[in-house]
Amino acid sequence: MIERLRRNSWNWLPAFLEIAETGSVVRASQRLGLTAAAISRTLRLLEAELGQALFNRVGRSLALNTTGVTLRDALRTAQRGIDAGLSDALGSTFAGPLRIASIGVLTEHFVVPALIDLYRTHPEVVPEHLNLGTAEANAMLSRGQLDIAFYYEDVTHPHVLVEPLGELPAAIYCGRGHPLFGKRRVSRSELLAHAFSVPQIGDTGRVLDGWPPEIPRRVGMRITMLRSNLQVSLSGALLTVLPEVTAAPHVAKRELRRLAAIVPPSVAVFAARHESASERGAVVTLTRDVAARLRASLRRRT
C-alpha cells in the first residue's frame, strides 16, 4: 500500500502543501497556476488514497487536522532537502534561488548592497527578497519558504534559530522646522517636553527604535517601520530616533540636527534560519557580509 501511495501521491503533494500553507483552495490554485476545481479534485484524490481527511472543513474554511499537520511538517522537511539536493546537483552551494527577508533600514543599507555583491561574485545565485517583519519572517522560515531573515528582535519561534549579528547606532534627530533645531544647547528636560514619532512595538514588547523603556517620552505619532521616521523627522513636526546610517547624509546637508541630550542604545540586529538548514555557501556569505557592514557602521560612529 505504501508503495502505491508513494507512486500515486507524488503529483498530489504540491497541491496539498500549497493549500496547507495558504489555507485556501483558491489561493493555492493561484500560486500553482491551476483552476480551483483541479486543486479540489487533487485534494480529494489524496485523501481518498490515504483513507482519511487532512483538513477540518467549516463552511468554506479549511484547517489542518492532526494528520494534515504531520504530513505538512514532513513535506516542509522534504522541501528543504530537495532544495539542498538541487544545489548539490548543480555542483555549487552558490546556485539557484536564495530567499531572503528583511525590513526597512536593514534592507536599504545592508541587505540589498550585500546581495548585489553576492550576485556579482556568484551570478548563478538568484536572490528573492521579501520585505517582512519578524513574525511573518519566522513563520516562513519554519515552513521552509525562506533561507535567511534579518530583523531587530531576538524572539523564540519553533524550529527557528536566531543569532545576534550586530548593532545599528541610533540617535535623536529633528528637522529644520522643529523648535529645537536652532537652539544652541538642548537639555534633557527640553528634549523630553517635545513629542516623538515612534515605530511599532515588536513581538518582544519593546519599541523597535530601541528607546530605553525606563525613560518616558511623549508619543505624537506611531508608524510601521523605523525607516519611515526619516520623512517625519525631515518635516520638523516631531522628534525621532533614527539609525545614524540613515540620518548621516541629511545631517551633512543640515536638514537634520542630532540632539545629544539623551543617547539611545544601539538597535540590535539578528539573523535567523531554520534549525535544519544546511550551511549553504550563499547564506553564510550573505550573513557574514551583512555583519561586516554593521561593524563598519559602528566604526564610522566612533
JSON list of C-alpha atoms in Angstrom, two decimals, residues 39-249:
[
{"chain": "A", "resi": 39, "resn": "ILE", "atom": "CA", "xyz": [-6.86, 21.68, -6.84]},
{"chain": "A", "resi": 40, "resn": "SER", "atom": "CA", "xyz": [-10.01, 20.46, -5.06]},
{"chain": "A", "resi": 41, "resn": "ARG", "atom": "CA", "xyz": [-10.00, 17.25, -7.12]},
{"chain": "A", "resi": 42, "resn": "THR", "atom": "CA", "xyz": [-6.33, 16.66, -6.32]},
{"chain": "A", "resi": 43, "resn": "LEU", "atom": "CA", "xyz": [-7.01, 17.02, -2.59]},
{"chain": "A", "resi": 44, "resn": "ARG", "atom": "CA", "xyz": [-9.93, 14.60, -2.79]},
{"chain": "A", "resi": 45, "resn": "LEU", "atom": "CA", "xyz": [-7.75, 12.02, -4.58]},
{"chain": "A", "resi": 46, "resn": "LEU", "atom": "CA", "xyz": [-5.01, 12.32, -1.93]},
{"chain": "A", "resi": 47, "resn": "GLU", "atom": "CA", "xyz": [-7.47, 11.99, 0.96]},
{"chain": "A", "resi": 48, "resn": "ALA", "atom": "CA", "xyz": [-9.17, 9.01, -0.73]},
{"chain": "A", "resi": 49, "resn": "GLU", "atom": "CA", "xyz": [-5.81, 7.27, -1.18]},
{"chain": "A", "resi": 50, "resn": "LEU", "atom": "CA", "xyz": [-4.91, 7.93, 2.46]},
{"chain": "A", "resi": 51, "resn": "GLY", "atom": "CA", "xyz": [-8.34, 6.83, 3.63]},
{"chain": "A", "resi": 52, "resn": "GLN", "atom": "CA", "xyz": [-8.75, 9.87, 5.87]},
{"chain": "A", "resi": 53, "resn": "ALA", "atom": "CA", "xyz": [-9.27, 13.61, 5.78]},
{"chain": "A", "resi": 54, "resn": "LEU", "atom": "CA", "xyz": [-6.38, 16.05, 6.09]},
{"chain": "A", "resi": 55, "resn": "PHE", "atom": "CA", "xyz": [-8.44, 19.15, 6.88]},
{"chain": "A", "resi": 56, "resn": "ASN", "atom": "CA", "xyz": [-11.36, 20.04, 9.08]},
{"chain": "A", "resi": 57, "resn": "ARG", "atom": "CA", "xyz": [-13.94, 21.77, 6.89]},
{"chain": "A", "resi": 58, "resn": "VAL", "atom": "CA", "xyz": [-16.07, 24.54, 8.38]},
{"chain": "A", "resi": 59, "resn": "GLY", "atom": "CA", "xyz": [-18.09, 26.14, 5.60]},
{"chain": "A", "resi": 60, "resn": "ARG", "atom": "CA", "xyz": [-15.52, 27.19, 3.02]},
{"chain": "A", "resi": 61, "resn": "SER", "atom": "CA", "xyz": [-12.69, 27.30, 5.54]},
{"chain": "A", "resi": 62, "resn": "LEU", "atom": "CA", "xyz": [-10.00, 24.63, 5.70]},
{"chain": "A", "resi": 63, "resn": "ALA", "atom": "CA", "xyz": [-7.99, 23.93, 8.86]},
{"chain": "A", "resi": 64, "resn": "LEU", "atom": "CA", "xyz": [-5.40, 21.18, 9.08]},
{"chain": "A", "resi": 65, "resn": "ASN", "atom": "CA", "xyz": [-6.28, 18.31, 11.38]},
{"chain": "A", "resi": 66, "resn": "THR", "atom": "CA", "xyz": [-3.63, 16.26, 13.24]},
{"chain": "A", "resi": 67, "resn": "THR", "atom": "CA", "xyz": [-2.89, 14.05, 10.23]},
{"chain": "A", "resi": 68, "resn": "GLY", "atom": "CA", "xyz": [-2.66, 17.08, 7.97]},
{"chain": "A", "resi": 69, "resn": "VAL", "atom": "CA", "xyz": [-0.19, 18.82, 10.30]},
{"chain": "A", "resi": 70, "resn": "THR", "atom": "CA", "xyz": [2.01, 15.71, 10.38]},
{"chain": "A", "resi": 71, "resn": "LEU", "atom": "CA", "xyz": [2.04, 15.46, 6.58]},
{"chain": "A", "resi": 72, "resn": "ARG", "atom": "CA", "xyz": [2.64, 19.20, 6.13]},
{"chain": "A", "resi": 73, "resn": "ASP", "atom": "CA", "xyz": [5.63, 19.17, 8.50]},
{"chain": "A", "resi": 74, "resn": "ALA", "atom": "CA", "xyz": [7.11, 16.14, 6.72]},
{"chain": "A", "resi": 75, "resn": "LEU", "atom": "CA", "xyz": [6.74, 17.89, 3.37]},
{"chain": "A", "resi": 76, "resn": "ARG", "atom": "CA", "xyz": [8.39, 21.06, 4.68]},
{"chain": "A", "resi": 77, "resn": "THR", "atom": "CA", "xyz": [11.41, 18.99, 5.76]},
{"chain": "A", "resi": 78, "resn": "ALA", "atom": "CA", "xyz": [11.44, 17.20, 2.41]},
{"chain": "A", "resi": 79, "resn": "GLN", "atom": "CA", "xyz": [11.26, 20.52, 0.57]},
{"chain": "A", "resi": 80, "resn": "ARG", "atom": "CA", "xyz": [14.34, 21.80, 2.37]},
{"chain": "A", "resi": 81, "resn": "GLY", "atom": "CA", "xyz": [16.15, 18.57, 1.50]},
{"chain": "A", "resi": 82, "resn": "ILE", "atom": "CA", "xyz": [15.16, 18.87, -2.16]},
{"chain": "A", "resi": 83, "resn": "ASP", "atom": "CA", "xyz": [16.40, 22.46, -2.29]},
{"chain": "A", "resi": 84, "resn": "ALA", "atom": "CA", "xyz": [19.74, 21.38, -0.84]},
{"chain": "A", "resi": 85, "resn": "GLY", "atom": "CA", "xyz": [19.90, 18.45, -3.26]},
{"chain": "A", "resi": 86, "resn": "LEU", "atom": "CA", "xyz": [19.27, 20.67, -6.25]},
{"chain": "A", "resi": 87, "resn": "SER", "atom": "CA", "xyz": [22.12, 22.95, -5.17]},
{"chain": "A", "resi": 88, "resn": "ASP", "atom": "CA", "xyz": [24.40, 19.91, -4.85]},
{"chain": "A", "resi": 89, "resn": "ALA", "atom": "CA", "xyz": [23.28, 18.63, -8.25]},
{"chain": "A", "resi": 90, "resn": "LEU", "atom": "CA", "xyz": [24.23, 21.96, -9.76]},
{"chain": "A", "resi": 91, "resn": "GLY", "atom": "CA", "xyz": [27.67, 21.45, -8.27]},
{"chain": "A", "resi": 92, "resn": "SER", "atom": "CA", "xyz": [27.59, 24.57, -6.09]},
{"chain": "A", "resi": 93, "resn": "THR", "atom": "CA", "xyz": [26.04, 25.94, -2.93]},
{"chain": "A", "resi": 94, "resn": "PHE", "atom": "CA", "xyz": [26.13, 29.27, -4.77]},
{"chain": "A", "resi": 95, "resn": "ALA", "atom": "CA", "xyz": [23.40, 28.43, -7.25]},
{"chain": "A", "resi": 96, "resn": "GLY", "atom": "CA", "xyz": [19.64, 28.68, -7.58]},
{"chain": "A", "resi": 97, "resn": "PRO", "atom": "CA", "xyz": [17.11, 30.74, -5.63]},
{"chain": "A", "resi": 98, "resn": "LEU", "atom": "CA", "xyz": [18.19, 32.42, -2.39]},
{"chain": "A", "resi": 99, "resn": "ARG", "atom": "CA", "xyz": [15.14, 33.53, -0.38]},
{"chain": "A", "resi": 100, "resn": "ILE", "atom": "CA", "xyz": [15.79, 36.45, 1.98]},
{"chain": "A", "resi": 101, "resn": "ALA", "atom": "CA", "xyz": [13.62, 38.64, 4.19]},
{"chain": "A", "resi": 102, "resn": "SER", "atom": "CA", "xyz": [14.47, 41.92, 5.89]},
{"chain": "A", "resi": 103, "resn": "ILE", "atom": "CA", "xyz": [12.83, 45.24, 6.62]},
{"chain": "A", "resi": 104, "resn": "GLY", "atom": "CA", "xyz": [13.39, 48.97, 6.32]},
{"chain": "A", "resi": 105, "resn": "VAL", "atom": "CA", "xyz": [16.85, 50.27, 7.17]},
{"chain": "A", "resi": 106, "resn": "LEU", "atom": "CA", "xyz": [18.35, 46.78, 7.12]},
{"chain": "A", "resi": 107, "resn": "THR", "atom": "CA", "xyz": [17.12, 46.26, 3.57]},
{"chain": "A", "resi": 108, "resn": "GLU", "atom": "CA", "xyz": [18.27, 49.57, 2.15]},
{"chain": "A", "resi": 109, "resn": "HIS", "atom": "CA", "xyz": [21.66, 49.99, 3.79]},
{"chain": "A", "resi": 110, "resn": "PHE", "atom": "CA", "xyz": [22.87, 46.46, 4.46]},
{"chain": "A", "resi": 111, "resn": "VAL", "atom": "CA", "xyz": [21.00, 43.54, 2.90]},
{"chain": "A", "resi": 112, "resn": "VAL", "atom": "CA", "xyz": [20.47, 44.78, -0.67]},
{"chain": "A", "resi": 113, "resn": "PRO", "atom": "CA", "xyz": [24.09, 46.05, -1.02]},
{"chain": "A", "resi": 114, "resn": "ALA", "atom": "CA", "xyz": [25.29, 42.66, 0.26]},
{"chain": "A", "resi": 115, "resn": "LEU", "atom": "CA", "xyz": [23.00, 40.88, -2.22]},
{"chain": "A", "resi": 116, "resn": "ILE", "atom": "CA", "xyz": [24.41, 42.95, -5.09]},
{"chain": "A", "resi": 117, "resn": "ASP", "atom": "CA", "xyz": [27.97, 41.99, -4.13]},
{"chain": "A", "resi": 118, "resn": "LEU", "atom": "CA", "xyz": [26.93, 38.33, -3.80]},
{"chain": "A", "resi": 119, "resn": "TYR", "atom": "CA", "xyz": [25.35, 38.35, -7.24]},
{"chain": "A", "resi": 120, "resn": "ARG", "atom": "CA", "xyz": [28.37, 40.00, -8.81]},
{"chain": "A", "resi": 121, "resn": "THR", "atom": "CA", "xyz": [30.62, 37.27, -7.42]},
{"chain": "A", "resi": 122, "resn": "HIS", "atom": "CA", "xyz": [28.18, 34.39, -7.98]},
{"chain": "A", "resi": 123, "resn": "PRO", "atom": "CA", "xyz": [25.78, 35.31, -10.83]},
{"chain": "A", "resi": 124, "resn": "GLU", "atom": "CA", "xyz": [24.24, 31.82, -10.72]},
{"chain": "A", "resi": 125, "resn": "VAL", "atom": "CA", "xyz": [22.57, 32.79, -7.41]},
{"chain": "A", "resi": 126, "resn": "VAL", "atom": "CA", "xyz": [19.06, 34.20, -7.88]},
{"chain": "A", "resi": 127, "resn": "PRO", "atom": "CA", "xyz": [18.15, 36.36, -4.85]},
{"chain": "A", "resi": 128, "resn": "GLU", "atom": "CA", "xyz": [14.45, 36.60, -4.00]},
{"chain": "A", "resi": 129, "resn": "HIS", "atom": "CA", "xyz": [13.92, 39.36, -1.42]},
{"chain": "A", "resi": 130, "resn": "LEU", "atom": "CA", "xyz": [10.80, 39.97, 0.67]},
{"chain": "A", "resi": 131, "resn": "ASN", "atom": "CA", "xyz": [10.05, 42.91, 2.96]},
{"chain": "A", "resi": 132, "resn": "LEU", "atom": "CA", "xyz": [8.81, 41.16, 6.11]},
{"chain": "A", "resi": 133, "resn": "GLY", "atom": "CA", "xyz": [8.56, 41.83, 9.82]},
{"chain": "A", "resi": 134, "resn": "THR", "atom": "CA", "xyz": [9.73, 39.40, 12.46]},
{"chain": "A", "resi": 135, "resn": "ALA", "atom": "CA", "xyz": [6.55, 37.35, 12.89]},
{"chain": "A", "resi": 136, "resn": "GLU", "atom": "CA", "xyz": [5.95, 36.87, 9.16]},
{"chain": "A", "resi": 137, "resn": "ALA", "atom": "CA", "xyz": [9.60, 36.03, 8.51]},
{"chain": "A", "resi": 138, "resn": "ASN", "atom": "CA", "xyz": [9.69, 33.43, 11.28]},
{"chain": "A", "resi": 139, "resn": "ALA", "atom": "CA", "xyz": [6.50, 31.80, 10.02]},
{"chain": "A", "resi": 140, "resn": "MET", "atom": "CA", "xyz": [8.01, 31.46, 6.54]},
{"chain": "A", "resi": 141, "resn": "LEU", "atom": "CA", "xyz": [11.34, 30.22, 7.93]},
{"chain": "A", "resi": 142, "resn": "SER", "atom": "CA", "xyz": [9.54, 27.50, 9.89]},
{"chain": "A", "resi": 143, "resn": "ARG", "atom": "CA", "xyz": [7.73, 26.44, 6.68]},
{"chain": "A", "resi": 144, "resn": "GLY", "atom": "CA", "xyz": [10.95, 26.27, 4.69]},
{"chain": "A", "resi": 145, "resn": "GLN", "atom": "CA", "xyz": [9.88, 29.18, 2.48]},
{"chain": "A", "resi": 146, "resn": "LEU", "atom": "CA", "xyz": [12.85, 31.38, 3.41]},
{"chain": "A", "resi": 147, "resn": "ASP", "atom": "CA", "xyz": [16.58, 30.70, 3.64]},
{"chain": "A", "resi": 148, "resn": "ILE", "atom": "CA", "xyz": [17.55, 33.60, 5.88]},
{"chain": "A", "resi": 149, "resn": "ALA", "atom": "CA", "xyz": [15.90, 36.59, 7.58]},
{"chain": "A", "resi": 150, "resn": "PHE", "atom": "CA", "xyz": [17.31, 39.75, 9.14]},
{"chain": "A", "resi": 151, "resn": "TYR", "atom": "CA", "xyz": [15.36, 41.70, 11.75]},
{"chain": "A", "resi": 152, "resn": "TYR", "atom": "CA", "xyz": [15.52, 43.64, 15.04]},
{"chain": "A", "resi": 153, "resn": "GLU", "atom": "CA", "xyz": [14.21, 41.17, 17.63]},
{"chain": "A", "resi": 154, "resn": "ASP", "atom": "CA", "xyz": [15.51, 38.10, 19.44]},
{"chain": "A", "resi": 155, "resn": "VAL", "atom": "CA", "xyz": [12.28, 36.11, 19.52]},
{"chain": "A", "resi": 156, "resn": "THR", "atom": "CA", "xyz": [11.58, 32.43, 20.12]},
{"chain": "A", "resi": 157, "resn": "HIS", "atom": "CA", "xyz": [9.85, 30.55, 17.32]},
{"chain": "A", "resi": 158, "resn": "PRO", "atom": "CA", "xyz": [9.57, 26.76, 16.79]},
{"chain": "A", "resi": 159, "resn": "HIS", "atom": "CA", "xyz": [12.42, 25.38, 14.66]},
{"chain": "A", "resi": 160, "resn": "VAL", "atom": "CA", "xyz": [13.96, 28.83, 14.03]},
{"chain": "A", "resi": 161, "resn": "LEU", "atom": "CA", "xyz": [17.50, 29.63, 15.17]},
{"chain": "A", "resi": 162, "resn": "VAL", "atom": "CA", "xyz": [18.19, 33.31, 15.89]},
{"chain": "A", "resi": 163, "resn": "GLU", "atom": "CA", "xyz": [21.69, 34.72, 16.32]},
{"chain": "A", "resi": 164, "resn": "PRO", "atom": "CA", "xyz": [22.88, 38.26, 17.12]},
{"chain": "A", "resi": 165, "resn": "LEU", "atom": "CA", "xyz": [24.54, 39.84, 14.11]},
{"chain": "A", "resi": 166, "resn": "GLY", "atom": "CA", "xyz": [25.46, 43.35, 15.18]},
{"chain": "A", "resi": 167, "resn": "GLU", "atom": "CA", "xyz": [24.05, 46.72, 16.09]},
{"chain": "A", "resi": 168, "resn": "LEU", "atom": "CA", "xyz": [22.76, 49.86, 14.41]},
{"chain": "A", "resi": 169, "resn": "PRO", "atom": "CA", "xyz": [23.93, 53.03, 16.18]},
{"chain": "A", "resi": 170, "resn": "ALA", "atom": "CA", "xyz": [21.00, 55.39, 16.69]},
{"chain": "A", "resi": 171, "resn": "ALA", "atom": "CA", "xyz": [20.41, 58.95, 17.88]},
{"chain": "A", "resi": 172, "resn": "ILE", "atom": "CA", "xyz": [17.62, 61.50, 18.35]},
{"chain": "A", "resi": 173, "resn": "TYR", "atom": "CA", "xyz": [17.04, 63.91, 15.45]},
{"chain": "A", "resi": 174, "resn": "CYS", "atom": "CA", "xyz": [14.86, 66.84, 14.50]},
{"chain": "A", "resi": 175, "resn": "GLY", "atom": "CA", "xyz": [14.32, 68.63, 11.19]},
{"chain": "A", "resi": 176, "resn": "ARG", "atom": "CA", "xyz": [14.65, 72.30, 10.29]},
{"chain": "A", "resi": 177, "resn": "GLY", "atom": "CA", "xyz": [11.10, 73.25, 11.20]},
{"chain": "A", "resi": 178, "resn": "HIS", "atom": "CA", "xyz": [11.32, 71.87, 14.73]},
{"chain": "A", "resi": 179, "resn": "PRO", "atom": "CA", "xyz": [11.61, 74.32, 17.69]},
{"chain": "A", "resi": 180, "resn": "LEU", "atom": "CA", "xyz": [14.80, 72.60, 18.89]},
{"chain": "A", "resi": 181, "resn": "PHE", "atom": "CA", "xyz": [16.62, 72.73, 15.55]},
{"chain": "A", "resi": 182, "resn": "GLY", "atom": "CA", "xyz": [18.09, 76.21, 16.09]},
{"chain": "A", "resi": 183, "resn": "LYS", "atom": "CA", "xyz": [18.68, 76.07, 19.86]},
{"chain": "A", "resi": 184, "resn": "ARG", "atom": "CA", "xyz": [22.33, 76.28, 20.81]},
{"chain": "A", "resi": 185, "resn": "ARG", "atom": "CA", "xyz": [22.03, 73.82, 23.69]},
{"chain": "A", "resi": 186, "resn": "VAL", "atom": "CA", "xyz": [19.20, 71.38, 24.35]},
{"chain": "A", "resi": 187, "resn": "SER", "atom": "CA", "xyz": [18.77, 69.92, 27.83]},
{"chain": "A", "resi": 188, "resn": "ARG", "atom": "CA", "xyz": [17.26, 66.53, 28.63]},
{"chain": "A", "resi": 189, "resn": "SER", "atom": "CA", "xyz": [14.11, 68.14, 30.07]},
{"chain": "A", "resi": 190, "resn": "GLU", "atom": "CA", "xyz": [13.67, 70.37, 26.98]},
{"chain": "A", "resi": 191, "resn": "LEU", "atom": "CA", "xyz": [14.04, 67.37, 24.71]},
{"chain": "A", "resi": 192, "resn": "LEU", "atom": "CA", "xyz": [11.50, 65.28, 26.63]},
{"chain": "A", "resi": 193, "resn": "ALA", "atom": "CA", "xyz": [9.00, 68.14, 26.57]},
{"chain": "A", "resi": 194, "resn": "HIS", "atom": "CA", "xyz": [8.52, 67.51, 22.82]},
{"chain": "A", "resi": 195, "resn": "ALA", "atom": "CA", "xyz": [6.61, 64.66, 21.19]},
{"chain": "A", "resi": 196, "resn": "PHE", "atom": "CA", "xyz": [8.21, 61.78, 19.29]},
{"chain": "A", "resi": 197, "resn": "SER", "atom": "CA", "xyz": [7.20, 59.74, 16.29]},
{"chain": "A", "resi": 198, "resn": "VAL", "atom": "CA", "xyz": [7.78, 56.13, 17.30]},
{"chain": "A", "resi": 199, "resn": "PRO", "atom": "CA", "xyz": [7.77, 52.82, 15.38]},
{"chain": "A", "resi": 200, "resn": "GLN", "atom": "CA", "xyz": [5.66, 49.82, 16.22]},
{"chain": "A", "resi": 201, "resn": "ILE", "atom": "CA", "xyz": [6.08, 47.66, 19.31]},
{"chain": "A", "resi": 202, "resn": "GLY", "atom": "CA", "xyz": [7.75, 44.38, 18.37]},
{"chain": "A", "resi": 203, "resn": "ASP", "atom": "CA", "xyz": [7.00, 40.81, 19.39]},
{"chain": "A", "resi": 204, "resn": "THR", "atom": "CA", "xyz": [9.28, 41.19, 22.42]},
{"chain": "A", "resi": 205, "resn": "GLY", "atom": "CA", "xyz": [7.20, 44.09, 23.73]},
{"chain": "A", "resi": 206, "resn": "ARG", "atom": "CA", "xyz": [9.85, 46.75, 23.04]},
{"chain": "A", "resi": 207, "resn": "VAL", "atom": "CA", "xyz": [9.62, 49.65, 20.62]},
{"chain": "A", "resi": 208, "resn": "LEU", "atom": "CA", "xyz": [11.73, 48.89, 17.55]},
{"chain": "A", "resi": 209, "resn": "ASP", "atom": "CA", "xyz": [13.78, 52.11, 17.70]},
{"chain": "A", "resi": 210, "resn": "GLY", "atom": "CA", "xyz": [15.47, 50.82, 20.87]},
{"chain": "A", "resi": 211, "resn": "TRP", "atom": "CA", "xyz": [14.22, 53.61, 23.13]},
{"chain": "A", "resi": 212, "resn": "PRO", "atom": "CA", "xyz": [15.02, 52.79, 26.79]},
{"chain": "A", "resi": 213, "resn": "PRO", "atom": "CA", "xyz": [11.73, 51.85, 28.48]},
{"chain": "A", "resi": 214, "resn": "GLU", "atom": "CA", "xyz": [12.74, 53.50, 31.77]},
{"chain": "A", "resi": 215, "resn": "ILE", "atom": "CA", "xyz": [12.67, 56.96, 30.12]},
{"chain": "A", "resi": 216, "resn": "PRO", "atom": "CA", "xyz": [9.08, 58.13, 29.47]},
{"chain": "A", "resi": 217, "resn": "ARG", "atom": "CA", "xyz": [8.50, 60.19, 26.31]},
{"chain": "A", "resi": 218, "resn": "ARG", "atom": "CA", "xyz": [5.53, 61.85, 24.67]},
{"chain": "A", "resi": 219, "resn": "VAL", "atom": "CA", "xyz": [4.20, 59.95, 21.66]},
{"chain": "A", "resi": 220, "resn": "GLY", "atom": "CA", "xyz": [2.83, 62.15, 18.89]},
{"chain": "A", "resi": 221, "resn": "MET", "atom": "CA", "xyz": [2.69, 59.57, 16.09]},
{"chain": "A", "resi": 222, "resn": "ARG", "atom": "CA", "xyz": [3.11, 55.82, 15.57]},
{"chain": "A", "resi": 223, "resn": "ILE", "atom": "CA", "xyz": [4.50, 54.47, 12.30]},
{"chain": "A", "resi": 224, "resn": "THR", "atom": "CA", "xyz": [5.08, 50.97, 10.96]},
{"chain": "A", "resi": 225, "resn": "MET", "atom": "CA", "xyz": [8.77, 50.94, 10.08]},
{"chain": "A", "resi": 226, "resn": "LEU", "atom": "CA", "xyz": [11.87, 52.54, 11.57]},
{"chain": "A", "resi": 227, "resn": "ARG", "atom": "CA", "xyz": [12.82, 53.85, 8.13]},
{"chain": "A", "resi": 228, "resn": "SER", "atom": "CA", "xyz": [9.54, 55.79, 7.82]},
{"chain": "A", "resi": 229, "resn": "ASN", "atom": "CA", "xyz": [10.63, 58.12, 10.62]},
{"chain": "A", "resi": 230, "resn": "LEU", "atom": "CA", "xyz": [13.11, 59.80, 8.29]},
{"chain": "A", "resi": 231, "resn": "GLN", "atom": "CA", "xyz": [10.35, 61.68, 6.47]},
{"chain": "A", "resi": 232, "resn": "VAL", "atom": "CA", "xyz": [8.70, 62.57, 9.76]},
{"chain": "A", "resi": 233, "resn": "SER", "atom": "CA", "xyz": [11.99, 63.93, 11.10]},
{"chain": "A", "resi": 234, "resn": "LEU", "atom": "CA", "xyz": [12.74, 65.93, 7.94]},
{"chain": "A", "resi": 235, "resn": "SER", "atom": "CA", "xyz": [9.32, 67.58, 8.23]},
{"chain": "A", "resi": 236, "resn": "GLY", "atom": "CA", "xyz": [10.28, 69.12, 11.57]},
{"chain": "A", "resi": 237, "resn": "ALA", "atom": "CA", "xyz": [6.96, 68.10, 13.08]},
{"chain": "A", "resi": 238, "resn": "LEU", "atom": "CA", "xyz": [8.25, 65.59, 15.64]},
{"chain": "A", "resi": 239, "resn": "LEU", "atom": "CA", "xyz": [11.39, 64.23, 17.21]},
{"chain": "A", "resi": 240, "resn": "THR", "atom": "CA", "xyz": [12.52, 60.79, 16.05]},
{"chain": "A", "resi": 241, "resn": "VAL", "atom": "CA", "xyz": [15.11, 58.15, 16.83]},
{"chain": "A", "resi": 242, "resn": "LEU", "atom": "CA", "xyz": [16.94, 57.23, 13.61]},
{"chain": "A", "resi": 243, "resn": "PRO", "atom": "CA", "xyz": [19.79, 54.89, 12.77]},
{"chain": "A", "resi": 244, "resn": "GLU", "atom": "CA", "xyz": [22.82, 57.08, 12.20]},
{"chain": "A", "resi": 245, "resn": "VAL", "atom": "CA", "xyz": [23.48, 55.48, 8.82]},
{"chain": "A", "resi": 246, "resn": "THR", "atom": "CA", "xyz": [20.09, 56.80, 7.66]},
{"chain": "A", "resi": 247, "resn": "ALA", "atom": "CA", "xyz": [20.41, 60.26, 9.16]},
{"chain": "A", "resi": 248, "resn": "ALA", "atom": "CA", "xyz": [24.05, 60.99, 8.26]},
{"chain": "A", "resi": 249, "resn": "PRO", "atom": "CA", "xyz": [23.53, 62.33, 4.69]}
]
